Every structure is written in C-alpha cells, then in structure tokens.
Amino acid sequence: MTETANPGTFDVTLRENRVFPPSRSFAEKSAYSLSDLQRLRELGARDIEGYWAEAARDLTWFQKWNRILEWQPPFSKWFVGGRINASVNCLDRHLATRPNQAALIWEGEPGECSTFTYAELHRQVENLTAGLRQLGLKAGDRVAIYMPMVPEATVAMLACARGGFTHTVVFGGFSSESLKDRINDAEAKVVITADFGWRKGGRVQLLEQVAAAASFCATLTHAVVLQREHAGQLTPQVRRSFQTRRDLSVLSSLGESKVKKVDWHELMASIDPREVSRLGRPEELDSEHPLFILYTSGTTGKPKGIVHSTGGYLVGALRSTKLVFDLKPTDVYWCTADIGWVTGHSYVVYGPLAVGATVFMYEGAPTTPENDRFWAMIERHRVSILYTAPTAIRAFMRLGDQFPQSRDLSSLRLLGTVGEPINPGAWTWYHDQIGGGRCPIVDTFWQTETGSIVISPIPAETALKPGSATRPLPGYDVEVVDRAGKLVPVGQGGYLVIRKPWPSMARTIHGDPERFKKTYFSDFENGVYFTGDGARKDADGYIWCLGRVDDVLNVAGHRLGTMEVESALVSHPKVAEAAVVGRADDIKGQGIVAFVTLKKEFSVADRDLKSVQDELRNHVVKEIGAIARPDEIRLTDGLPKTRSGKIMRRLLRELATHGKVQGDVTTLEDLNVIAALQQSSDDEG
Ligand code: PRX
C-alpha cells in the first residue's frame, strides 16, 4: 500500500445535502436523448468492450481493428490492428461538412483576436507536418512543445500527431531545468517554442529557457521558434504561399548549443505550396502508436512520462466530450486549461476538435488588464460552455461579484470544473453568479493517467450534488474499496480504484514499465488500477473524492510531488534536509510548506532568516518553476523521524496546519524536535 495511505483518517465530514435535478432543457436539446443515455449505461454495465467498440465507430479509421482489447495487466492494447491518425479525426474529416466553421477563436493577452476555420487550421497543420519532416523527423520520433497559449500551440500538437511524432508538451511555466529533464527523458529531437508569451502584462521568455536547456540536451537537433508578434496570423505564411517555395535560410545555432534555430514561418514557407498536401499527408498509424507523453508528478523526485496511445485515447476523449459537454456546432466552447496539462490535451485540442466544435483559446492571465477579462471575453465571443478549475472560481469569488455582473453572460449554457474538489461555496457562486442559476455544472474527475473524464454528471441525465463528481461515465468500473480490495460500506472512506481497463488509460511510463506497474497496479490484485485518491460513495452511488492519499499535493489544480520539491530544496548547497507538506489554502486548495534543516556551517542568524527563505524559494522556482514556489519555509534544527528514520509527515502536516501536534508521537525518535518546531511556530505567531 502506498506509504502514507491511511483509511482511518479520511475526512468524511464534507456533507452537502442539496440536490439539483437534471436540466430539462438539456434533455430536450441534447445530442443524446434520455433513452440513448439509458441504453449506453446498460451497454456499459453489461459489455464494456462492446460499449467502447461502439464509441470507436465515431472515429475515422484507415483500417478497422480486429480485436477490441488485449489485456495483460497492467498493459492494455485497444482496437488492435486498427490504423488511425488523430489529426485526420480532428481536421480532415470535418472538411467535407464544416470547412468554414471556426475551429479556433483566439485572444492574445494584449487583445489581438484571430479565428482559424477548419480549412485554415488543416492547411497550417499539414504545412507544419511537412516542415517537420523536412527537418528529418519520422514517425515514432519525439518532439517537445514549449509554447504559450497561441493557436500555433494547437497547430504544433496536431502537426506532430499527423506525422506520428510523439509530442511532449511542457507547460510554459516550467523552468529550463524541468524542460531539460523532460526533453532528455523523452529523447526529443526537436523542440517547438516561441520567443516569448504574454502573462500579466509581462513577457515570459520561453526561448531563453530553451537556450539554457539546449546545451544539455544531446538528442536535440532543432528548435522551431515562433515569433510571438506573428502568433495567430495566417498572413506571413499565406502571403508567401501564393508565391513559390522559399529556401530555409541559413540556420543559426541556439545559444551555446549545437541545436539549429529555425523560424516557424520560414519553415512553413520552405514548403512548396503545391506540395503541402503531399508532403504533409497524415501517417497511417497503428492504434497503439504513442500520440503523446505527458510528464506528471508522483511520489518520487522524478516526474513520470505518462504515455498515451492514439486510437484508444481518442475514443476516450471524443466520447467523454460528447457525453459531458454535449458540444454542438453552434457552441463556442472554452476550456481554460493550458495545453501543458492533460486537460489542455483532451479538452482544448483532441476531444473538441474531434467533435468538430468551435474552441475558444486565451493566452494570458484572468485579470489582465482588468479583473473582468474572463467575463468580457465570454461576452465578446458568446462563449456557451466554460470549463475551468475550482481555484480560478475561488479567486474570482474573492475579487467580487461586480466583475461578472458588469458583463452579459447569457450565452453560457453549461459550466464545468476539473482538477480538484470544489467546495460547496464555490460551486454555489459559480452556479448563481456565472451560470445565472440556469447552467448545469459538470464536476469532472479524472487524471493525467486516465486520459479522459472518468466520473462526471451527464447534464441531461444526472442530478447534481455540489462537491460530488457524481457517477462514473458509462464504460468505467469505478469503486471505493478498502486495503484488501473489498467494497467499503456506503458513506465510509476508502480507495478510489478502476477495476477494468478503459481505452484512454495510460499505456506505460516512458522508459520505465516497472514503475508503471508498481505505481498503479501493485496495491490491489487482478489488474485493478489505483488512482491514488481517497473517496466515499453515498447511498445514491455518488462518488465524493477526498483527495490524494499519497505524497502528492494538488496546488491550484496542479499536481506536485512533495519529493520533487524536496529534491529541489536539497540540491541547494546550504540545505542538509527538507520535508514538504501540504496545508489547506482558501484559494489554491493546497499550499506548500517546507521544513528545512541547513547544513551546520550555514546556520542562520535570525537576521538572515528572510534572505535565506527567499533564496530557497527562488531556488525551487529555478529548479521546477513558479508553480512549486513554497508558501512558507520553516528553518529547523531537525525533522521529526520515526526510530527507523522515516520523516513523520503527519506531524509536519499538523504543525503546518495548526501550529501544533495533537496526535500520537510515541514512535518519534526525538521528542525535542517537535517541541522545538512547536515553539518556533508559536514564535512566528
Ligand atoms: O486528486 C485528483 C484530482 O487531481 C488528480 C489528477 O491530477 P492531474 O493528473 O494533474 O489531472 C488533473 C486534471 C484532470 C486526481 O488524482 N482531481 C482531478 N479532478 C478532480 C480531482 N479531485 C476532485 N474532484 C475532481 N473533479
């Protein structure tokens, strides 16, 4: 069992009794009627493979599969023998029916707007695929994408998918260290980036980070660089494409490295316009071909490269998008996640474009230039579906009602949340202030590893209970069990597991199948997948997620391993030892508290306290990125340990939260440590 798992301590005090019946207007207009949904539920319960095979028929295949599932726990293959391409499913197949429908509507933070139709997006994607092939890439090669939220980020992902280049998107907020680790682990040959992106009115210097990483990335040959001031413009490329092919100009090296720098638009223009379709043709890929690797935190210091397939992944993304968001051609759908996270993969790019929807995308911060930026954009673009994180909702709540109230939000018809539990107060505010009381809220539970939504209301069908993601979608066998894998009684806390494989499940951890098995499939027997979350089930079968039971934090909806932050801290020359725990935070869900022991020779005089704390904070930002910045750093002479030398995190969590320790400390090696830590927290007030 996971080291810190402890079913006795699940917090089951979260009670919410309100029930919101399913929306009638959804039932009337939904793409699925209530009887369709009932049939899907029955099929999913009776014949999981049959259910998913039916879902797979919604996609366009070059060649149909000959076996639905091959399951050798923990490894699965779905739609075996099938051949498919994700970009064909997101683009080509819509050209006959909706070439001039907007696929992407984009706003940059400084305020520029642009729209790409399906025909235009398709053209851009095949042009870039051709360009990437010209750089020498072949199906199976890996490409890192380190981009701001500009349309070209979507183009880059789909161009990789088209050529069969497995992409690994690295969130633009990660540091050059994190970027380097990911490029090296994935052995990426090309990185696609931009000179900078806008955030809170400032420039995020992406290219600088790439240049700092490049010298340490032996596999990297090229960096394709978009000039941010040309983002969202078809013109620099279109104008040239009316002329003839231009030679790719002499490439300079990036920084100190041997990596060749290529300008995005130069690369696009180096393809003869008459040859774009041929050179950018889609690869006919095996269903199991790895579409992407996405790194996520776990309980060790090293992030895991979660590998997703093409066929099965798309089936999960498409089916969940249809069921949960009920997308229609008339919708303007906005998922606020960055493409650096799995939500940006499945619900900004692959799911909605596979449906043929209109996706709105925004580059920057929610409050730039004014606190009403989100609501102004919803008004301006008539956004009908908004999918965001509870952290954002809580932050907006705190800013005040006047900002949403000053805008016309009547275009909204559905709201969604993801990434962390939503507290009833935030749910109610979202429902009333943003949804005008008329929009259902889909609270969607899933993970990087699940690839697509697992537990969520279906708005036409499901009664909502604020704070619960409600029931598993059809095709998922989700349960709450005890340590032995037995179902726990109604209302009692237990472990959230998925007992049967599903198409969009992670296939492995890149380069480390053993770790894949150990992390997800060793706590329970018979191929049961453990989410790492605690949960309880109520009398109606609704699931209430209680948060992680391992050493993984959820900070503002982003997953961070405590060990990862600890490794960053101990890599600082002054640090002897560090322990990191989470502490409840009103806005971010969880904040980071670090307990740090300095090496003897560096013991700090009180007057230096602040500067050492700042130095350590900045060091973590440099090592990982700003999302890992500790909220508090406590310097201590020792850490509480068991007699066998394990750090007692439970005590540290109590200290971080309450400033004192109440529980049992009899196994503690040195009681003086706790006394000293309590004393120091009293001193700090
Ligand atoms: O603890 C759960 C929480 O986020 C974790 C997954 O994080 P990540 O892989 O980064 O993916 C986030 C976006 C899919 C889960 O193990 N989580 C996710 N959604 C919810 C949630 N907790 C409660 N309610 C949710 N709706």
mmCIF file of C-alpha atoms and ligand atoms in Angstrom, residues 296 341-343 387 390 417-422 443-450 455 467 469 531-533 545-548 554 557-559, ligand 1:
data_model
loop_
_atom_site.group_PDB
_atom_site.id
_atom_site.type_symbol
_atom_site.label_atom_id
_atom_site.label_comp_id
_atom_site.label_asym_id
_atom_site.label_seq_id
_atom_site.Cartn_x
_atom_site.Cartn_y
_atom_site.Cartn_z
ATOM 1 C CA THR A 296 3.303 14.355 -14.196
ATOM 2 C CA TRP A 341 -1.638 19.903 -18.763
ATOM 3 C CA VAL A 342 -3.662 16.877 -19.709
ATOM 4 C CA THR A 343 -6.864 18.931 -19.625
ATOM 5 C CA TYR A 387 -14.713 24.570 -18.272
ATOM 6 C CA PRO A 390 -12.109 25.483 -8.720
ATOM 7 C CA THR A 417 -14.871 22.137 -13.252
ATOM 8 C CA VAL A 418 -11.826 19.935 -13.072
ATOM 9 C CA GLY A 419 -8.633 19.199 -11.196
ATOM 10 C CA GLU A 420 -9.608 19.359 -7.536
ATOM 11 C CA PRO A 421 -12.628 19.019 -5.311
ATOM 12 C CA ILE A 422 -14.944 22.016 -5.459
ATOM 13 C CA ASP A 443 -17.689 18.425 -11.924
ATOM 14 C CA THR A 444 -15.333 16.125 -13.797
ATOM 15 C CA PHE A 445 -12.960 13.774 -12.020
ATOM 16 C CA TRP A 446 -10.052 12.305 -13.958
ATOM 17 C CA GLN A 447 -6.251 12.253 -14.139
ATOM 18 C CA THR A 448 -3.306 12.522 -16.500
ATOM 19 C CA GLU A 449 -3.211 8.730 -16.392
ATOM 20 C CA THR A 450 -6.876 8.205 -17.244
ATOM 21 C CA ILE A 455 -16.530 10.456 -13.201
ATOM 22 C CA GLY A 467 -19.000 18.828 -4.320
ATOM 23 C CA ALA A 469 -18.376 14.452 -9.415
ATOM 24 C CA THR A 531 -5.964 6.329 -8.646
ATOM 25 C CA GLY A 532 -4.016 7.451 -5.571
ATOM 26 C CA ASP A 533 -7.190 9.170 -4.329
ATOM 27 C CA CYS A 545 -13.446 12.499 -3.911
ATOM 28 C CA LEU A 546 -11.491 13.093 -0.701
ATOM 29 C CA GLY A 547 -8.110 13.950 -2.201
ATOM 30 C CA ARG A 548 -4.799 12.176 -2.610
ATOM 31 C CA ASN A 554 -2.745 19.463 -5.542
ATOM 32 C CA GLY A 557 -5.353 22.113 -9.562
ATOM 33 C CA HIS A 558 -1.789 21.171 -10.478
ATOM 34 C CA ARG A 559 -0.199 18.030 -9.287
HETATM 35 O O1 PRX B 1 -6.664 14.086 -6.838
HETATM 36 C C1 PRX B 1 -7.400 14.072 -8.045
HETATM 37 C C2 PRX B 1 -7.530 15.488 -8.549
HETATM 38 O O2 PRX B 1 -6.459 15.680 -9.464
HETATM 39 C C3 PRX B 1 -5.686 14.486 -9.591
HETATM 40 C C4 PRX B 1 -5.212 14.322 -11.005
HETATM 41 O O3 PRX B 1 -4.332 15.357 -11.324
HETATM 42 P P1 PRX B 1 -3.804 15.540 -12.787
HETATM 43 O O4 PRX B 1 -3.295 14.244 -13.304
HETATM 44 O O5 PRX B 1 -2.882 16.689 -12.773
HETATM 45 O O6 PRX B 1 -5.072 15.868 -13.653
HETATM 46 C C5 PRX B 1 -5.852 16.986 -13.364
HETATM 47 C C6 PRX B 1 -6.884 17.199 -14.424
HETATM 48 C C7 PRX B 1 -7.578 16.019 -14.918
HETATM 49 C C8 PRX B 1 -6.620 13.390 -9.141
HETATM 50 O O7 PRX B 1 -5.897 12.260 -8.716
HETATM 51 N N1 PRX B 1 -8.811 15.730 -9.252
HETATM 52 C C9 PRX B 1 -8.996 15.844 -10.572
HETATM 53 N N2 PRX B 1 -10.276 16.149 -10.849
HETATM 54 C C10 PRX B 1 -10.925 16.210 -9.671
HETATM 55 C C11 PRX B 1 -9.996 15.933 -8.653
HETATM 56 N N3 PRX B 1 -10.360 15.904 -7.361
HETATM 57 C C12 PRX B 1 -11.652 16.138 -7.068
HETATM 58 N N4 PRX B 1 -12.590 16.426 -7.986
HETATM 59 C C13 PRX B 1 -12.282 16.471 -9.291
HETATM 60 N N5 PRX B 1 -13.226 16.768 -10.178
#
